[in-house]
PDB file of C-alpha atoms in Angstrom:
ATOM      1  CA  SER A1152       0.000   0.000   0.000  1.00 81.00           C
ATOM      2  CA  ALA A1153       0.966   3.652  -0.181  1.00 88.00           C
ATOM      3  CA  VAL A1154       0.097   6.641   1.960  1.00 93.00           C
ATOM      4  CA  ILE A1155      -0.025   9.945   0.107  1.00 96.00           C
ATOM      5  CA  SER A1156       0.355  13.307   1.779  1.00 96.00           C
ATOM      6  CA  GLN A1157      -0.812  16.267  -0.220  1.00 97.00           C
ATOM      7  CA  LYS A1158      -0.467  19.903   0.677  1.00 97.00           C
ATOM      8  CA  PRO A1159      -1.920  22.379   0.969  1.00 97.00           C
ATOM      9  CA  SER A1160      -5.274  20.817   1.756  1.00 97.00           C
ATOM     10  CA  ARG A1161      -7.024  23.986   0.658  1.00 97.00           C
ATOM     11  CA  ASP A1162      -6.235  27.490  -0.496  1.00 98.00           C
ATOM     12  CA  ILE A1163      -7.926  30.631  -1.678  1.00 98.00           C
ATOM     13  CA  CYS A1164      -5.923  32.433  -4.350  1.00 98.00           C
ATOM     14  CA  GLN A1165      -6.159  35.615  -6.335  1.00 98.00           C
ATOM     15  CA  ARG A1166      -6.676  35.362 -10.060  1.00 97.00           C
ATOM     16  CA  GLY A1167      -3.497  35.705 -12.059  1.00 98.00           C
ATOM     17  CA  THR A1168      -1.329  34.066  -9.404  1.00 98.00           C
ATOM     18  CA  SER A1169       0.080  30.531  -9.307  1.00 98.00           C
ATOM     19  CA  LEU A1170      -0.165  27.755  -6.733  1.00 98.00           C
ATOM     20  CA  THR A1171       2.095  24.740  -6.363  1.00 98.00           C
ATOM     21  CA  ILE A1172       0.642  21.590  -4.839  1.00 98.00           C
ATOM     22  CA  GLN A1173       2.981  19.026  -3.337  1.00 98.00           C
ATOM     23  CA  CYS A1174       2.476  15.266  -3.235  1.00 98.00           C
ATOM     24  CA  GLN A1175       4.629  12.989  -1.079  1.00 97.00           C
ATOM     25  CA  VAL A1176       4.307   9.186  -1.105  1.00 96.00           C
ATOM     26  CA  ASP A1177       5.615   7.112   1.788  1.00 94.00           C
ATOM     27  CA  SER A1178       7.116   4.482  -0.532  1.00 91.00           C
ATOM     28  CA  GLN A1179       8.562   4.287  -4.013  1.00 88.00           C
ATOM     29  CA  VAL A1180       5.857   3.983  -6.619  1.00 87.00           C
ATOM     30  CA  THR A1181       5.933   3.301 -10.323  1.00 84.00           C
ATOM     31  CA  MET A1182       3.376   5.813 -11.463  1.00 88.00           C
ATOM     32  CA  MET A1183       2.039   9.132 -10.248  1.00 93.00           C
ATOM     33  CA  PHE A1184      -0.913  11.035 -11.640  1.00 95.00           C
ATOM     34  CA  TRP A1185      -2.690  14.321 -11.148  1.00 97.00           C
ATOM     35  CA  TYR A1186      -6.477  14.590 -11.366  1.00 97.00           C
ATOM     36  CA  ARG A1187      -9.022  17.375 -11.169  1.00 97.00           C
ATOM     37  CA  GLN A1188     -12.440  16.901  -9.616  1.00 96.00           C
ATOM     38  CA  GLN A1189     -15.455  19.110  -9.142  1.00 92.00           C
ATOM     39  CA  PRO A1190     -17.089  18.328  -5.764  1.00 86.00           C
ATOM     40  CA  GLY A1191     -19.310  15.272  -6.029  1.00 86.00           C
ATOM     41  CA  GLN A1192     -18.302  14.551  -9.597  1.00 90.00           C
ATOM     42  CA  SER A1193     -15.907  12.271 -11.418  1.00 93.00           C
ATOM     43  CA  LEU A1194     -12.148  12.542 -11.762  1.00 95.00           C
ATOM     44  CA  THR A1195     -10.513  14.027 -14.845  1.00 94.00           C
ATOM     45  CA  LEU A1196      -6.913  13.029 -15.487  1.00 94.00           C
ATOM     46  CA  ILE A1197      -4.642  16.033 -16.024  1.00 96.00           C
ATOM     47  CA  ALA A1198      -1.362  14.252 -16.598  1.00 95.00           C
ATOM     48  CA  THR A1199       0.949  11.402 -15.754  1.00 92.00           C
ATOM     49  CA  ALA A1200       3.992  12.573 -13.815  1.00 94.00           C
ATOM     50  CA  ASN A1201       7.082  10.859 -15.220  1.00 89.00           C
ATOM     51  CA  GLN A1202      10.156  10.522 -13.071  1.00 90.00           C
ATOM     52  CA  GLY A1203      13.042  12.444 -14.536  1.00 86.00           C
ATOM     53  CA  SER A1204      11.240  13.541 -17.683  1.00 88.00           C
ATOM     54  CA  GLU A1205       8.395  15.714 -18.899  1.00 92.00           C
ATOM     55  CA  ALA A1206       4.893  14.812 -17.814  1.00 94.00           C
ATOM     56  CA  THR A1207       2.418  13.300 -20.259  1.00 92.00           C
ATOM     57  CA  TYR A1208      -0.627  15.538 -20.544  1.00 95.00           C
ATOM     58  CA  GLU A1209      -4.176  14.598 -21.438  1.00 93.00           C
ATOM     59  CA  SER A1210      -6.166  16.353 -24.098  1.00 93.00           C
ATOM     60  CA  GLY A1211      -7.173  19.803 -22.937  1.00 95.00           C
ATOM     61  CA  PHE A1212      -4.298  20.230 -20.492  1.00 97.00           C
ATOM     62  CA  VAL A1213      -0.982  21.889 -21.343  1.00 97.00           C
ATOM     63  CA  ILE A1214       2.356  22.188 -19.659  1.00 97.00           C
ATOM     64  CA  ASP A1215       2.344  25.985 -19.585  1.00 97.00           C
ATOM     65  CA  LYS A1216      -0.835  25.991 -17.517  1.00 98.00           C
ATOM     66  CA  PHE A1217      -0.111  22.923 -15.362  1.00 98.00           C
ATOM     67  CA  PRO A1218       3.639  22.404 -15.059  1.00 98.00           C
ATOM     68  CA  ILE A1219       4.476  19.174 -13.239  1.00 98.00           C
ATOM     69  CA  SER A1220       7.668  17.957 -11.684  1.00 96.00           C
ATOM     70  CA  ARG A1221       8.662  14.515 -10.450  1.00 96.00           C
ATOM     71  CA  PRO A1222      12.285  14.545  -9.326  1.00 94.00           C
ATOM     72  CA  ASN A1223      12.180  11.076  -7.737  1.00 93.00           C
ATOM     73  CA  LEU A1224       9.944   8.044  -7.168  1.00 93.00           C
ATOM     74  CA  THR A1225       8.173   9.454  -4.117  1.00 95.00           C
ATOM     75  CA  PHE A1226       7.518  13.139  -4.818  1.00 96.00           C
ATOM     76  CA  SER A1227       5.686  15.264  -7.366  1.00 97.00           C
ATOM     77  CA  THR A1228       4.375  18.796  -7.683  1.00 98.00           C
ATOM     78  CA  LEU A1229       1.597  20.323  -9.763  1.00 98.00           C
ATOM     79  CA  THR A1230       1.507  24.057 -10.384  1.00 98.00           C
ATOM     80  CA  VAL A1231      -1.680  25.778 -11.450  1.00 98.00           C
ATOM     81  CA  SER A1232      -0.453  28.857 -13.303  1.00 98.00           C
ATOM     82  CA  ASN A1233      -2.073  32.207 -14.021  1.00 98.00           C
ATOM     83  CA  MET A1234      -5.200  31.113 -12.228  1.00 98.00           C
ATOM     84  CA  SER A1235      -8.730  32.120 -13.098  1.00 97.00           C
ATOM     85  CA  PRO A1236     -11.997  31.310 -11.300  1.00 97.00           C
ATOM     86  CA  GLU A1237     -12.496  28.419 -13.759  1.00 96.00           C
ATOM     87  CA  ASP A1238      -9.522  26.693 -12.123  1.00 97.00           C
ATOM     88  CA  SER A1239     -11.421  26.423  -8.847  1.00 97.00           C
ATOM     89  CA  SER A1240     -11.610  22.699  -8.197  1.00 97.00           C
ATOM     90  CA  ILE A1241     -10.218  19.841  -6.156  1.00 97.00           C
ATOM     91  CA  TYR A1242      -6.836  18.599  -7.318  1.00 98.00           C
ATOM     92  CA  LEU A1243      -5.883  15.032  -6.421  1.00 98.00           C
ATOM     93  CA  CYS A1244      -2.545  13.282  -6.520  1.00 97.00           C
ATOM     94  CA  SER A1245      -2.581   9.544  -7.174  1.00 95.00           C
ATOM     95  CA  ALA A1246       0.020   6.801  -7.177  1.00 94.00           C
ATOM     96  CA  ARG A1247       0.095   3.228  -8.404  1.00 88.00           C
ATOM     97  CA  THR A1248       2.713   0.559  -8.003  1.00 82.00           C
ATOM     98  CA  GLY A1249       1.994  -1.231 -11.277  1.00 68.00           C
ATOM     99  CA  GLY A1250      -0.150  -1.516 -14.351  1.00 59.00           C
ATOM    100  CA  GLY A1251      -3.839  -1.772 -15.075  1.00 55.00           C
ATOM    101  CA  LEU A1252      -4.792  -4.252 -12.366  1.00 66.00           C
ATOM    102  CA  THR A1253      -3.247  -2.512  -9.421  1.00 79.00           C
ATOM    103  CA  GLU A1254      -4.842  -0.269  -6.837  1.00 86.00           C
ATOM    104  CA  ALA A1255      -4.696   3.493  -7.183  1.00 90.00           C
ATOM    105  CA  PHE A1256      -3.936   5.374  -3.974  1.00 94.00           C
ATOM    106  CA  PHE A1257      -5.017   8.976  -3.556  1.00 96.00           C
ATOM    107  CA  GLY A1258      -4.092  11.952  -1.487  1.00 96.00           C
ATOM    108  CA  GLN A1259      -6.856  13.759   0.360  1.00 96.00           C
ATOM    109  CA  GLY A1260      -6.936  16.442  -2.311  1.00 96.00           C
ATOM    110  CA  THR A1261      -6.334  20.168  -2.498  1.00 97.00           C
ATOM    111  CA  ARG A1262      -9.443  22.315  -2.641  1.00 97.00           C
ATOM    112  CA  LEU A1263      -8.565  25.401  -4.634  1.00 98.00           C
ATOM    113  CA  THR A1264     -10.743  28.498  -4.809  1.00 98.00           C
ATOM    114  CA  VAL A1265      -9.734  31.307  -7.141  1.00 98.00           C
ATOM    115  CA  VAL A1266     -11.260  34.703  -6.468  1.00 97.00           C
TER     116      VAL A1266
ATOM    117  CA  THR B1153     -12.210   8.846 -25.395  1.00 53.00           C
ATOM    118  CA  GLN B1154     -13.442   5.844 -23.488  1.00 60.00           C
ATOM    119  CA  LEU B1155     -16.444   6.774 -21.414  1.00 83.00           C
ATOM    120  CA  LEU B1156     -17.788   4.967 -18.407  1.00 93.00           C
ATOM    121  CA  GLU B1157     -21.350   6.019 -17.713  1.00 96.00           C
ATOM    122  CA  GLN B1158     -22.732   5.399 -14.259  1.00 97.00           C
ATOM    123  CA  SER B1159     -26.368   5.306 -13.263  1.00 97.00           C
ATOM    124  CA  PRO B1160     -28.017   6.613 -11.322  1.00 97.00           C
ATOM    125  CA  GLN B1161     -26.114   9.856 -10.832  1.00 96.00           C
ATOM    126  CA  PHE B1162     -27.645  10.390  -7.409  1.00 96.00           C
ATOM    127  CA  LEU B1163     -29.502   8.096  -5.060  1.00 97.00           C
ATOM    128  CA  SER B1164     -31.085   8.912  -1.724  1.00 97.00           C
ATOM    129  CA  ILE B1165     -32.447   5.952   0.222  1.00 97.00           C
ATOM    130  CA  GLN B1166     -33.327   4.967   3.744  1.00 97.00           C
ATOM    131  CA  GLU B1167     -31.336   2.655   5.939  1.00 98.00           C
ATOM    132  CA  GLY B1168     -32.119  -0.987   5.230  1.00 98.00           C
ATOM    133  CA  GLU B1169     -32.988  -0.575   1.567  1.00 98.00           C
ATOM    134  CA  ASN B1170     -31.163  -2.315  -1.258  1.00 98.00           C
ATOM    135  CA  LEU B1171     -29.678  -0.580  -4.276  1.00 98.00           C
ATOM    136  CA  THR B1172     -27.754  -1.227  -7.459  1.00 98.00           C
ATOM    137  CA  VAL B1173     -25.341   1.085  -9.244  1.00 98.00           C
ATOM    138  CA  TYR B1174     -24.469   0.467 -12.880  1.00 98.00           C
ATOM    139  CA  CYS B1175     -21.316   1.243 -14.831  1.00 97.00           C
ATOM    140  CA  ASN B1176     -21.511   0.939 -18.620  1.00 97.00           C
ATOM    141  CA  SER B1177     -19.107   1.438 -21.485  1.00 94.00           C
ATOM    142  CA  SER B1178     -18.825   0.703 -25.170  1.00 92.00           C
ATOM    143  CA  SER B1179     -15.181  -0.277 -24.654  1.00 90.00           C
ATOM    144  CA  VAL B1180     -13.664  -3.445 -23.286  1.00 90.00           C
ATOM    145  CA  PHE B1181     -11.502  -3.193 -20.181  1.00 89.00           C
ATOM    146  CA  SER B1182      -9.001  -5.645 -18.748  1.00 86.00           C
ATOM    147  CA  SER B1183     -10.116  -4.824 -15.259  1.00 88.00           C
ATOM    148  CA  LEU B1184     -12.803  -2.864 -13.506  1.00 93.00           C
ATOM    149  CA  GLN B1185     -12.402  -1.279 -10.130  1.00 94.00           C
ATOM    150  CA  TRP B1186     -14.884   0.320  -7.760  1.00 97.00           C
ATOM    151  CA  TYR B1187     -13.897   3.144  -5.423  1.00 97.00           C
ATOM    152  CA  ARG B1188     -15.767   4.997  -2.693  1.00 97.00           C
ATOM    153  CA  GLN B1189     -14.953   8.579  -1.839  1.00 96.00           C
ATOM    154  CA  GLU B1190     -16.055  10.493   1.231  1.00 94.00           C
ATOM    155  CA  PRO B1191     -16.070  14.310   1.410  1.00 90.00           C
ATOM    156  CA  GLY B1192     -12.615  15.766   1.929  1.00 91.00           C
ATOM    157  CA  GLU B1193     -10.884  12.509   1.145  1.00 94.00           C
ATOM    158  CA  GLY B1194      -9.493  10.756  -1.890  1.00 95.00           C
ATOM    159  CA  PRO B1195     -11.179   7.694  -3.402  1.00 96.00           C
ATOM    160  CA  VAL B1196     -10.493   4.354  -1.710  1.00 96.00           C
ATOM    161  CA  LEU B1197     -10.495   1.059  -3.574  1.00 95.00           C
ATOM    162  CA  LEU B1198     -13.326  -1.352  -2.763  1.00 96.00           C
ATOM    163  CA  VAL B1199     -12.713  -4.132  -5.273  1.00 95.00           C
ATOM    164  CA  THR B1200     -11.040  -5.145  -8.530  1.00 92.00           C
ATOM    165  CA  VAL B1201     -12.694  -7.554 -10.981  1.00 92.00           C
ATOM    166  CA  VAL B1202     -10.773  -8.939 -13.929  1.00 89.00           C
ATOM    167  CA  THR B1203     -12.691 -11.847 -15.452  1.00 92.00           C
ATOM    168  CA  GLY B1204     -15.830 -11.521 -17.553  1.00 94.00           C
ATOM    169  CA  GLY B1205     -18.795 -12.691 -15.485  1.00 95.00           C
ATOM    170  CA  GLU B1206     -16.854 -12.472 -12.244  1.00 95.00           C
ATOM    171  CA  VAL B1207     -18.792 -11.832  -9.049  1.00 97.00           C
ATOM    172  CA  LYS B1208     -17.161 -10.651  -5.844  1.00 97.00           C
ATOM    173  CA  LYS B1209     -18.756 -10.109  -2.484  1.00 97.00           C
ATOM    174  CA  LEU B1210     -17.479  -7.766   0.199  1.00 95.00           C
ATOM    175  CA  LYS B1211     -19.796  -8.091   3.203  1.00 96.00           C
ATOM    176  CA  ARG B1212     -23.030  -6.383   2.050  1.00 97.00           C
ATOM    177  CA  LEU B1213     -21.550  -5.289  -1.284  1.00 97.00           C
ATOM    178  CA  THR B1214     -21.721  -7.480  -4.383  1.00 98.00           C
ATOM    179  CA  PHE B1215     -19.764  -6.568  -7.501  1.00 97.00           C
ATOM    180  CA  GLN B1216     -20.199  -8.071 -10.939  1.00 97.00           C
ATOM    181  CA  PHE B1217     -18.167  -7.700 -14.116  1.00 96.00           C
ATOM    182  CA  GLY B1218     -20.131  -8.146 -17.330  1.00 96.00           C
ATOM    183  CA  ASP B1219     -19.426 -11.153 -19.546  1.00 95.00           C
ATOM    184  CA  ALA B1220     -18.078  -8.889 -22.291  1.00 95.00           C
ATOM    185  CA  ARG B1221     -16.041  -6.831 -19.800  1.00 93.00           C
ATOM    186  CA  LYS B1222     -17.783  -3.636 -20.850  1.00 94.00           C
ATOM    187  CA  ASP B1223     -20.001  -3.121 -17.848  1.00 95.00           C
ATOM    188  CA  SER B1224     -20.213  -3.699 -14.133  1.00 97.00           C
ATOM    189  CA  SER B1225     -22.643  -3.372 -11.277  1.00 98.00           C
ATOM    190  CA  LEU B1226     -22.452  -2.760  -7.569  1.00 98.00           C
ATOM    191  CA  HIS B1227     -25.278  -4.026  -5.374  1.00 98.00           C
ATOM    192  CA  ILE B1228     -25.597  -2.983  -1.742  1.00 98.00           C
ATOM    193  CA  THR B1229     -27.847  -4.968   0.554  1.00 98.00           C
ATOM    194  CA  ALA B1230     -29.418  -3.358   3.610  1.00 98.00           C
ATOM    195  CA  ALA B1231     -27.713  -0.008   3.137  1.00 98.00           C
ATOM    196  CA  GLN B1232     -26.373   1.803   6.182  1.00 97.00           C
ATOM    197  CA  PRO B1233     -25.551   5.493   6.734  1.00 96.00           C
ATOM    198  CA  GLY B1234     -21.875   4.544   6.614  1.00 96.00           C
ATOM    199  CA  ASP B1235     -22.338   3.597   2.956  1.00 97.00           C
ATOM    200  CA  THR B1236     -22.940   7.245   2.102  1.00 97.00           C
ATOM    201  CA  GLY B1237     -20.423   8.577  -0.386  1.00 97.00           C
ATOM    202  CA  LEU B1238     -19.455   8.967  -4.022  1.00 97.00           C
ATOM    203  CA  TYR B1239     -19.041   5.643  -5.816  1.00 97.00           C
ATOM    204  CA  LEU B1240     -16.750   5.578  -8.821  1.00 97.00           C
ATOM    205  CA  CYS B1241     -16.074   2.765 -11.226  1.00 97.00           C
ATOM    206  CA  ALA B1242     -12.755   2.789 -13.076  1.00 94.00           C
ATOM    207  CA  GLY B1243     -11.677   0.778 -16.095  1.00 91.00           C
ATOM    208  CA  GLY B1244      -8.102  -0.339 -16.533  1.00 85.00           C
ATOM    209  CA  ARG B1245      -6.079  -1.816 -19.324  1.00 73.00           C
ATOM    210  CA  ARG B1246      -3.464  -4.534 -18.955  1.00 64.00           C
ATOM    211  CA  THR B1247      -1.220  -2.782 -21.492  1.00 55.00           C
ATOM    212  CA  GLY B1248      -1.178   0.608 -23.080  1.00 51.00           C
ATOM    213  CA  THR B1249       0.101   4.081 -22.467  1.00 48.00           C
ATOM    214  CA  ALA B1250       0.951   4.515 -18.814  1.00 50.00           C
ATOM    215  CA  SER B1251      -1.764   2.016 -17.814  1.00 68.00           C
ATOM    216  CA  LYS B1252      -4.224   4.795 -17.106  1.00 76.00           C
ATOM    217  CA  LEU B1253      -7.484   4.324 -15.309  1.00 86.00           C
ATOM    218  CA  THR B1254     -10.649   5.707 -16.860  1.00 89.00           C
ATOM    219  CA  PHE B1255     -13.071   6.820 -14.184  1.00 94.00           C
ATOM    220  CA  GLY B1256     -16.830   6.644 -14.457  1.00 96.00           C
ATOM    221  CA  THR B1257     -19.158   9.598 -14.111  1.00 95.00           C
ATOM    222  CA  GLY B1258     -19.864   8.800 -10.457  1.00 96.00           C
ATOM    223  CA  THR B1259     -22.884   7.952  -8.307  1.00 97.00           C
ATOM    224  CA  ARG B1260     -23.617   9.921  -5.176  1.00 97.00           C
ATOM    225  CA  LEU B1261     -25.305   7.787  -2.550  1.00 97.00           C
ATOM    226  CA  GLN B1262     -26.989   9.169   0.527  1.00 97.00           C
ATOM    227  CA  VAL B1263     -28.347   6.771   3.137  1.00 97.00           C
ATOM    228  CA  THR B1264     -30.523   8.279   5.826  1.00 96.00           C
ATOM    229  CA  LEU B1265     -31.843   6.871   9.096  1.00 92.00           C
TER     230      LEU B1265
END
């Protein structure tokens, strides 16, 4: 199993600013992902965080808006850049130790409000 | 884009009632997982099913994977307030780019006394 610590847990930010969310896993994991979720709704994958290389982004998400780092097997950051109210959402970090049949572990999420 | 449609979107029932949540797709998945998420927390895995027609039971929860591996259902018997939460199905592939999970649209369940 893996325990994921995500911070901050919530923040209120001014439009035009940037926020970096940190994700720390208590063990080495193969894969790390970043999701966005509106309260009570499904998860939308933003990108796969690749260790030592550029993240792989899903359609509709770009590196300039959501730069991601993953310097090692246990840590990743997601930055939400030049924020607007439309970026208000819950951002979740996830980690998996293997391929399609393995469990996905999640952080508790970061609730972001942009004003 | 592979979509997983869940129904119903929202369900409010009383303690002791039974319910079924459905997860449907036009795509085949190697595995199907069900997660439950409570407010302020991340989703937590309930079960993984991998074989077409497979049925798994977890106390009062029964999960089934469709024969064609395109759909799944979650049945809860005698629901309790502790079952309240957002239920998400997620389809996985054995191979493929980064072995991503595709999450369903979600079902919000509220169980009242």
